[in-house]
Amino acid sequence: MFMAILVRAKSFLSSSLSSLTRSQRCNHTLGERGLQAELYSGMAPAPNPALRPIDTSKWKKIQASKVGISLSMISYPSWIVLKILHKGGFEAYLVGGCVRDLLLNRTPKDFDVITTANLKQIRKKFHRAEIIGKRFPICRVHIKGSIIEVSSFETVARHDADKEKALSSLLPKICDEKDLIRWRNSRNRDFTINSLFFDPFTCNIYDYNGGMSDLKSLKLRTLIPAHLSFQEDCGRILRGLRIAARLCLSFSKDTERAMYDLSASIGGLDKFRLMLEVNYMLSYGAAVQSICLLQRFNLLNILLPFQAAYISQHRATKNSMMLMKLFFNLDKLVSCDHPADSSIWVGLLMFHLALVNNPQDALVIWTFASVLYHGNWKEGVEFAREYTKLEVKFVPEISEFSETKSDEDLAKEVAQFASLVQDSVGVLTETSNLFESMSRYPFSPCSGLVFVPKITAKNTAKLFDLMVEDIRSFINGRGRMSPEINFHLLGIGDPCETRFVLGKIILETMKAGPRGDATEIGNDEKDLQPKATEEILSNNEIPAKKVKKHAPSSFIPDGNRGMLKKQKLVDDDTAIKNQEMVTKDELNDLAEKHQEFVKTCKLSENKTNSMQGKISEKEEKSKKDKEKKPKKHTKAVEKSKEHIALHTVSKKQQMVVRELNLREEDEMDNLEKVLGKEEVMERTEEHKGRAGKERSGVSSLSSLFR
């Protein structure tokens, strides 16, 4: 055993010395030196010449305004927490991913706060706060309808006391105490780009580990050697893939190699942790990129083996993947500031599982999705019959195309399919069901791991209860609300809103078809850097709303502005040369095919035009009717509209809204006592204005089928 320890120590030392040579090129020295300190602290006393003191001259303090960060970018609830802690005499900072996202001009998923106050002092400062966690406890503060996670410098320092002593011995004797506190805490972070601190009161950003440099070069790098980092916590592998997928980052060689070598270790993670990480991947607007990276690092066959086998088979046959198109259309709707509840992606997986195992008539799928979207049987069927003429070929999901089914037969088949969707949830929650479904792919690996909580699966299956029981009398309950998505309801898993969005995603996927703005996984295994969208999209398109998130920032170099990852673009001259190589016979053949296609499309085009004409006539009539109405009845009409709108919302939603309003009023009173009435009012108005600008509109379904 002693010999094994010596061998392991020798291998760690050799790897750290070799990485030290590389670090001279990368400006990244603290990780390797930290490793030496940790290594010697667990062995015999290290000889002093082997341990070099840490070069504090590489510690950076940057003015936030110079890199494009302003206080208005901080969420209002987070600012209140920071302000209250600061007024209480404590240091308070934003830390981690939120600082990283602000530097990249992105909306952070959440704002994490760290303070010099201990957890009990934090809890006393707020009206609604509780301490959670055992290994690394934090304080969750409920304020203004949000939850802000606040950690204490004291917690980490106490947890790693031995490591702190070893690290402190490497520091120069003269060192600022505040810098020392921040640096010690930063050494416990997972990646360099997550180890940044932002002090909103001095407007300074503190970088002790080369995080700014890695962020500029769009590299994901661990603070200590990656193998050791992932052995400490293999959940960092999933977190790293999630960050890389959302920000289109590449990996350092050390990080990439360790991810490959230790990918199997995630099977030992707690199921709750797995669910949390997978939900972050799929519900925040980067599902397609995340699935690609999971597949690339052999993690998808551990987490979702059925989907991994499906993707592998379609890559081999070069068929279009309906699964990836579904998640592509989900990514177009959600983002970090407008995430979805996990029931959305669980519902999509259930829907696709049912289709692969039980292929359906295209009309059945159109009707199923249309009824979910429109919220009632009559409108859903009319819409489905109109658009089922669009030929969609997904293999194996679609079995046939028919337009002659009676409403009665169609209702039976749609209800039966909804039942199959419900039954498919077992593949995600029961190991026996998973192994049974994998018989379709006998040569694909299957770990037998299932991690979706049964309560989540049960609630998702309930979404389709009404369709199974009596689909012809199905009413979604959403009423005739705006065709725009209510992201608050979607985020909390409201059944009506979830059904509406599921229907919208499936309809968009069917409308686009195999050749639409769909997603494919690249076949090039040699290029190990994340390809983001070009590895996925067959026509080099990306979700339209994602482009806005990469607005130019003073922090990002000119060469990296726009999309953060370089896209594969075809040179114009090469394209022209390729076009000149087309022969006359090929052109004539293409022209004949085009004429045939035009003939087949004329009927549907005429019907579409007639529908648009009817809609425009109705709009003109409604305008004339409004002009004829006397002005004295305006107020009465407005009141009646408000009354109708109120009753379209369910009683449950009304109760939730009232409770939130009461809580908000209570919080406002408490905040005015602490911060002063004028400051609270000023920040509220500023926050409302910013929220209005950030909120992007969502097109109605009619615009999807032009």
Tab-separated table of C-alpha atoms in Angstrom, residues 190-441:
chain	number	residue	atom	x	y	z
A	190	ASP	CA	-14.425	24.244	-10.419
A	191	PHE	CA	-13.251	26.243	-13.458
A	192	THR	CA	-11.121	29.356	-13.858
A	193	ILE	CA	-13.931	31.285	-15.555
A	194	ASN	CA	-16.131	30.620	-12.513
A	195	SER	CA	-13.613	31.950	-9.988
A	196	LEU	CA	-14.233	35.682	-10.595
A	197	PHE	CA	-15.572	38.107	-7.947
A	198	PHE	CA	-17.490	41.316	-8.643
A	199	ASP	CA	-17.746	43.989	-5.947
A	200	PRO	CA	-20.725	46.183	-6.958
A	201	PHE	CA	-19.856	48.850	-4.396
A	202	THR	CA	-16.338	49.522	-5.668
A	203	CYS	CA	-17.245	48.311	-9.204
A	204	ASN	CA	-14.147	46.093	-9.338
A	205	ILE	CA	-13.728	42.567	-10.720
A	206	TYR	CA	-11.132	40.366	-8.998
A	207	ASP	CA	-9.345	37.616	-10.949
A	208	TYR	CA	-6.820	35.404	-9.133
A	209	ASN	CA	-6.626	32.394	-11.479
A	210	GLY	CA	-6.427	33.663	-15.054
A	211	GLY	CA	-10.181	33.433	-15.535
A	212	MET	CA	-10.367	36.593	-17.653
A	213	SER	CA	-7.673	35.270	-19.993
A	214	ASP	CA	-9.483	31.932	-20.435
A	215	LEU	CA	-12.757	33.743	-20.992
A	216	LYS	CA	-11.253	35.864	-23.753
A	217	SER	CA	-9.886	32.778	-25.475
A	218	LEU	CA	-13.159	30.920	-24.803
A	219	LYS	CA	-11.427	28.041	-23.052
A	220	LEU	CA	-12.816	25.881	-20.272
A	221	ARG	CA	-10.044	24.984	-17.835
A	222	THR	CA	-10.067	23.498	-14.345
A	223	LEU	CA	-8.286	25.292	-11.503
A	224	ILE	CA	-6.257	22.227	-10.540
A	225	PRO	CA	-5.264	19.372	-12.899
A	226	ALA	CA	-8.483	18.139	-14.450
A	227	HIS	CA	-8.180	14.462	-13.453
A	228	LEU	CA	-7.813	15.445	-9.815
A	229	SER	CA	-10.627	17.992	-10.059
A	230	PHE	CA	-13.079	15.486	-11.560
A	231	GLN	CA	-12.052	12.796	-9.084
A	232	GLU	CA	-12.931	15.201	-6.272
A	233	ASP	CA	-16.360	15.805	-7.849
A	234	CYS	CA	-17.327	14.020	-11.066
A	235	GLY	CA	-20.412	16.241	-11.291
A	236	ARG	CA	-18.023	18.919	-12.574
A	237	ILE	CA	-17.875	16.975	-15.849
A	238	LEU	CA	-21.587	17.545	-16.479
A	239	ARG	CA	-21.329	21.153	-15.302
A	240	GLY	CA	-18.410	21.753	-17.654
A	241	LEU	CA	-20.291	20.310	-20.623
A	242	ARG	CA	-23.316	22.428	-19.766
A	243	ILE	CA	-21.266	25.631	-19.628
A	244	ALA	CA	-19.418	24.763	-22.848
A	245	ALA	CA	-22.698	24.008	-24.638
A	246	ARG	CA	-24.341	27.272	-23.611
A	247	LEU	CA	-21.325	29.519	-24.241
A	248	CYS	CA	-19.809	27.565	-27.169
A	249	LEU	CA	-16.504	27.089	-25.340
A	250	SER	CA	-13.648	24.768	-26.261
A	251	PHE	CA	-11.793	22.636	-23.721
A	252	SER	CA	-8.178	22.706	-22.627
A	253	LYS	CA	-6.391	19.467	-23.557
A	254	ASP	CA	-6.096	18.461	-19.917
A	255	THR	CA	-9.819	19.038	-19.281
A	256	GLU	CA	-10.899	17.217	-22.428
A	257	ARG	CA	-8.747	14.165	-21.755
A	258	ALA	CA	-10.003	13.901	-18.172
A	259	MET	CA	-13.626	14.114	-19.338
A	260	TYR	CA	-13.081	11.142	-21.642
A	261	ASP	CA	-11.189	9.121	-19.036
A	262	LEU	CA	-13.609	9.723	-16.146
A	263	SER	CA	-16.950	9.915	-17.975
A	264	ALA	CA	-18.133	6.575	-16.549
A	265	SER	CA	-17.818	7.922	-13.000
A	266	ILE	CA	-20.979	10.025	-13.328
A	267	GLY	CA	-23.002	6.843	-12.981
A	268	GLY	CA	-22.212	6.981	-9.270
A	269	LEU	CA	-23.684	10.444	-8.777
A	270	ASP	CA	-26.822	10.957	-6.737
A	271	LYS	CA	-29.961	10.813	-8.906
A	272	PHE	CA	-31.087	14.205	-7.659
A	273	ARG	CA	-27.785	15.718	-8.819
A	274	LEU	CA	-28.078	14.030	-12.213
A	275	MET	CA	-31.609	15.347	-12.678
A	276	LEU	CA	-30.497	18.842	-11.683
A	277	GLU	CA	-27.615	18.928	-14.177
A	278	VAL	CA	-29.606	17.401	-17.046
A	279	ASN	CA	-32.444	19.859	-16.428
A	280	TYR	CA	-29.979	22.767	-16.623
A	281	MET	CA	-28.798	21.356	-19.949
A	282	LEU	CA	-32.200	20.849	-21.563
A	283	SER	CA	-34.436	23.590	-20.106
A	284	TYR	CA	-32.293	26.692	-20.604
A	285	GLY	CA	-31.936	27.035	-24.370
A	286	ALA	CA	-28.882	24.848	-25.119
A	287	ALA	CA	-30.426	21.365	-25.335
A	288	VAL	CA	-29.124	20.503	-28.805
A	289	GLN	CA	-25.533	21.502	-28.062
A	290	SER	CA	-25.693	19.680	-24.715
A	291	ILE	CA	-26.942	16.452	-26.301
A	292	CYS	CA	-24.145	16.645	-28.876
A	293	LEU	CA	-21.484	17.030	-26.200
A	294	LEU	CA	-22.990	14.253	-24.063
A	295	GLN	CA	-22.887	11.978	-27.090
A	296	ARG	CA	-19.325	12.990	-27.937
A	297	PHE	CA	-17.997	12.225	-24.456
A	298	ASN	CA	-19.892	8.896	-24.192
A	299	LEU	CA	-22.189	10.223	-21.486
A	300	LEU	CA	-25.508	10.065	-23.341
A	301	ASN	CA	-25.450	6.244	-23.366
A	302	ILE	CA	-25.197	6.411	-19.547
A	303	LEU	CA	-27.894	9.049	-18.951
A	304	LEU	CA	-30.302	8.413	-21.857
A	305	PRO	CA	-29.260	5.132	-23.517
A	306	PHE	CA	-32.353	4.797	-25.732
A	307	GLN	CA	-31.838	8.268	-27.195
A	308	ALA	CA	-28.091	7.611	-27.607
A	309	ALA	CA	-28.815	4.413	-29.565
A	310	TYR	CA	-31.387	6.245	-31.722
A	311	ILE	CA	-28.858	8.972	-32.583
A	312	SER	CA	-26.083	6.470	-33.351
A	313	GLN	CA	-28.322	4.512	-35.696
A	314	HIS	CA	-29.461	7.626	-37.553
A	315	ARG	CA	-25.898	8.877	-37.882
A	316	ALA	CA	-24.937	5.551	-39.484
A	317	THR	CA	-27.846	5.681	-41.951
A	318	LYS	CA	-27.642	9.488	-42.350
A	319	ASN	CA	-31.393	9.804	-41.768
A	320	SER	CA	-32.915	12.976	-40.374
A	321	MET	CA	-33.490	12.919	-36.616
A	322	MET	CA	-36.885	14.008	-35.346
A	323	LEU	CA	-35.580	13.943	-31.765
A	324	MET	CA	-32.963	16.609	-32.470
A	325	LYS	CA	-35.477	18.751	-34.350
A	326	LEU	CA	-37.812	18.690	-31.355
A	327	PHE	CA	-35.080	19.966	-29.054
A	328	PHE	CA	-33.939	22.486	-31.645
A	329	ASN	CA	-37.421	24.017	-31.605
A	330	LEU	CA	-37.435	23.945	-27.794
A	331	ASP	CA	-34.146	25.887	-27.797
A	332	LYS	CA	-35.745	28.594	-29.942
A	333	LEU	CA	-38.337	29.261	-27.234
A	334	VAL	CA	-36.460	29.078	-23.924
A	335	SER	CA	-33.342	30.710	-22.511
A	336	CYS	CA	-31.601	31.391	-19.201
A	337	ASP	CA	-33.898	34.314	-18.412
A	338	HIS	CA	-36.965	32.363	-19.633
A	339	PRO	CA	-36.372	28.694	-18.694
A	340	ALA	CA	-38.904	25.879	-18.843
A	341	ASP	CA	-39.900	23.369	-16.203
A	342	SER	CA	-38.459	19.859	-16.542
A	343	SER	CA	-41.894	18.558	-17.604
A	344	ILE	CA	-41.258	20.064	-21.066
A	345	TRP	CA	-38.228	17.956	-21.972
A	346	VAL	CA	-39.575	14.894	-20.149
A	347	GLY	CA	-42.788	15.277	-22.189
A	348	LEU	CA	-40.809	15.553	-25.446
A	349	LEU	CA	-38.829	12.403	-24.606
A	350	MET	CA	-42.067	10.544	-23.808
A	351	PHE	CA	-43.674	11.712	-27.067
A	352	HIS	CA	-40.679	10.629	-29.122
A	353	LEU	CA	-40.314	7.276	-27.343
A	354	ALA	CA	-43.953	6.482	-28.122
A	355	LEU	CA	-43.440	7.379	-31.798
A	356	VAL	CA	-40.276	5.323	-32.270
A	357	ASN	CA	-41.816	2.239	-30.677
A	358	ASN	CA	-45.262	2.805	-32.275
A	359	PRO	CA	-44.983	4.766	-35.569
A	360	GLN	CA	-48.095	6.776	-36.372
A	361	ASP	CA	-50.005	8.205	-39.301
A	362	ALA	CA	-48.919	11.812	-39.965
A	363	LEU	CA	-52.525	13.003	-39.530
A	364	VAL	CA	-52.611	11.504	-36.014
A	365	ILE	CA	-49.438	13.390	-35.041
A	366	TRP	CA	-50.699	16.658	-36.556
A	367	THR	CA	-53.986	16.301	-34.674
A	368	PHE	CA	-52.325	15.326	-31.391
A	369	ALA	CA	-50.081	18.406	-31.488
A	370	SER	CA	-52.765	20.750	-32.792
A	371	VAL	CA	-55.230	19.810	-30.050
A	372	LEU	CA	-52.523	20.434	-27.434
A	373	TYR	CA	-51.804	23.835	-28.948
A	374	HIS	CA	-55.349	25.057	-29.625
A	375	GLY	CA	-56.750	23.604	-26.432
A	376	ASN	CA	-59.867	22.008	-27.939
A	377	TRP	CA	-60.795	19.230	-30.338
A	378	LYS	CA	-62.710	21.155	-33.015
A	379	GLU	CA	-60.067	23.776	-33.788
A	380	GLY	CA	-57.296	21.201	-33.470
A	381	VAL	CA	-58.822	18.868	-36.066
A	382	GLU	CA	-59.564	21.681	-38.542
A	383	PHE	CA	-55.991	22.910	-38.317
A	384	ALA	CA	-54.528	19.388	-38.596
A	385	ARG	CA	-56.573	18.493	-41.693
A	386	GLU	CA	-55.470	21.708	-43.375
A	387	TYR	CA	-51.754	21.119	-42.850
A	388	THR	CA	-51.522	17.339	-43.048
A	389	LYS	CA	-51.121	17.807	-46.816
A	390	LEU	CA	-47.542	18.879	-46.091
A	391	GLU	CA	-45.618	15.665	-46.648
A	392	VAL	CA	-43.325	14.960	-43.690
A	393	LYS	CA	-41.024	11.941	-43.796
A	394	PHE	CA	-39.499	11.007	-40.473
A	395	VAL	CA	-38.187	7.468	-40.182
A	396	PRO	CA	-39.257	5.464	-38.230
A	397	GLU	CA	-41.646	7.897	-36.487
A	398	ILE	CA	-44.183	8.392	-39.322
A	399	SER	CA	-45.720	5.285	-40.835
A	400	GLU	CA	-48.136	6.658	-43.462
A	401	PHE	CA	-50.082	9.655	-44.784
A	402	SER	CA	-53.875	9.731	-44.943
A	403	GLU	CA	-56.454	12.478	-45.307
A	404	THR	CA	-59.653	10.431	-45.336
A	405	LYS	CA	-60.058	9.387	-41.710
A	406	SER	CA	-63.399	10.220	-40.128
A	407	ASP	CA	-63.439	12.388	-37.026
A	408	GLU	CA	-64.557	9.405	-34.972
A	409	ASP	CA	-61.704	7.154	-36.135
A	410	LEU	CA	-59.225	9.987	-35.788
A	411	ALA	CA	-60.343	10.683	-32.201
A	412	LYS	CA	-59.830	7.014	-31.273
A	413	GLU	CA	-56.340	6.896	-32.778
A	414	VAL	CA	-55.222	10.173	-31.175
A	415	ALA	CA	-56.541	9.053	-27.762
A	416	GLN	CA	-54.764	5.713	-28.192
A	417	PHE	CA	-51.511	7.484	-29.083
A	418	ALA	CA	-51.857	9.773	-26.034
A	419	SER	CA	-52.125	6.617	-23.923
A	420	LEU	CA	-48.928	5.273	-25.511
A	421	VAL	CA	-47.175	8.536	-24.653
A	422	GLN	CA	-48.202	8.112	-21.039
A	423	ASP	CA	-46.993	4.497	-20.965
A	424	SER	CA	-43.570	5.454	-22.357
A	425	VAL	CA	-42.722	7.313	-19.146
A	426	GLY	CA	-41.729	3.974	-17.628
A	427	VAL	CA	-38.615	3.900	-19.825
A	428	LEU	CA	-37.383	7.004	-17.984
A	429	THR	CA	-38.205	5.792	-14.465
A	430	GLU	CA	-37.990	1.953	-14.386
A	431	THR	CA	-34.843	-0.029	-15.183
A	432	SER	CA	-36.855	-3.060	-16.372
A	433	ASN	CA	-38.805	-0.940	-18.851
A	434	LEU	CA	-35.570	0.645	-20.080
A	435	PHE	CA	-33.962	-2.751	-20.780
A	436	GLU	CA	-37.142	-3.885	-22.563
A	437	SER	CA	-37.145	-0.812	-24.827
A	438	MET	CA	-33.434	-1.295	-25.599
A	439	SER	CA	-34.256	-4.604	-27.311
A	440	ARG	CA	-34.834	-2.411	-30.351
A	441	TYR	CA	-31.099	-1.626	-30.307
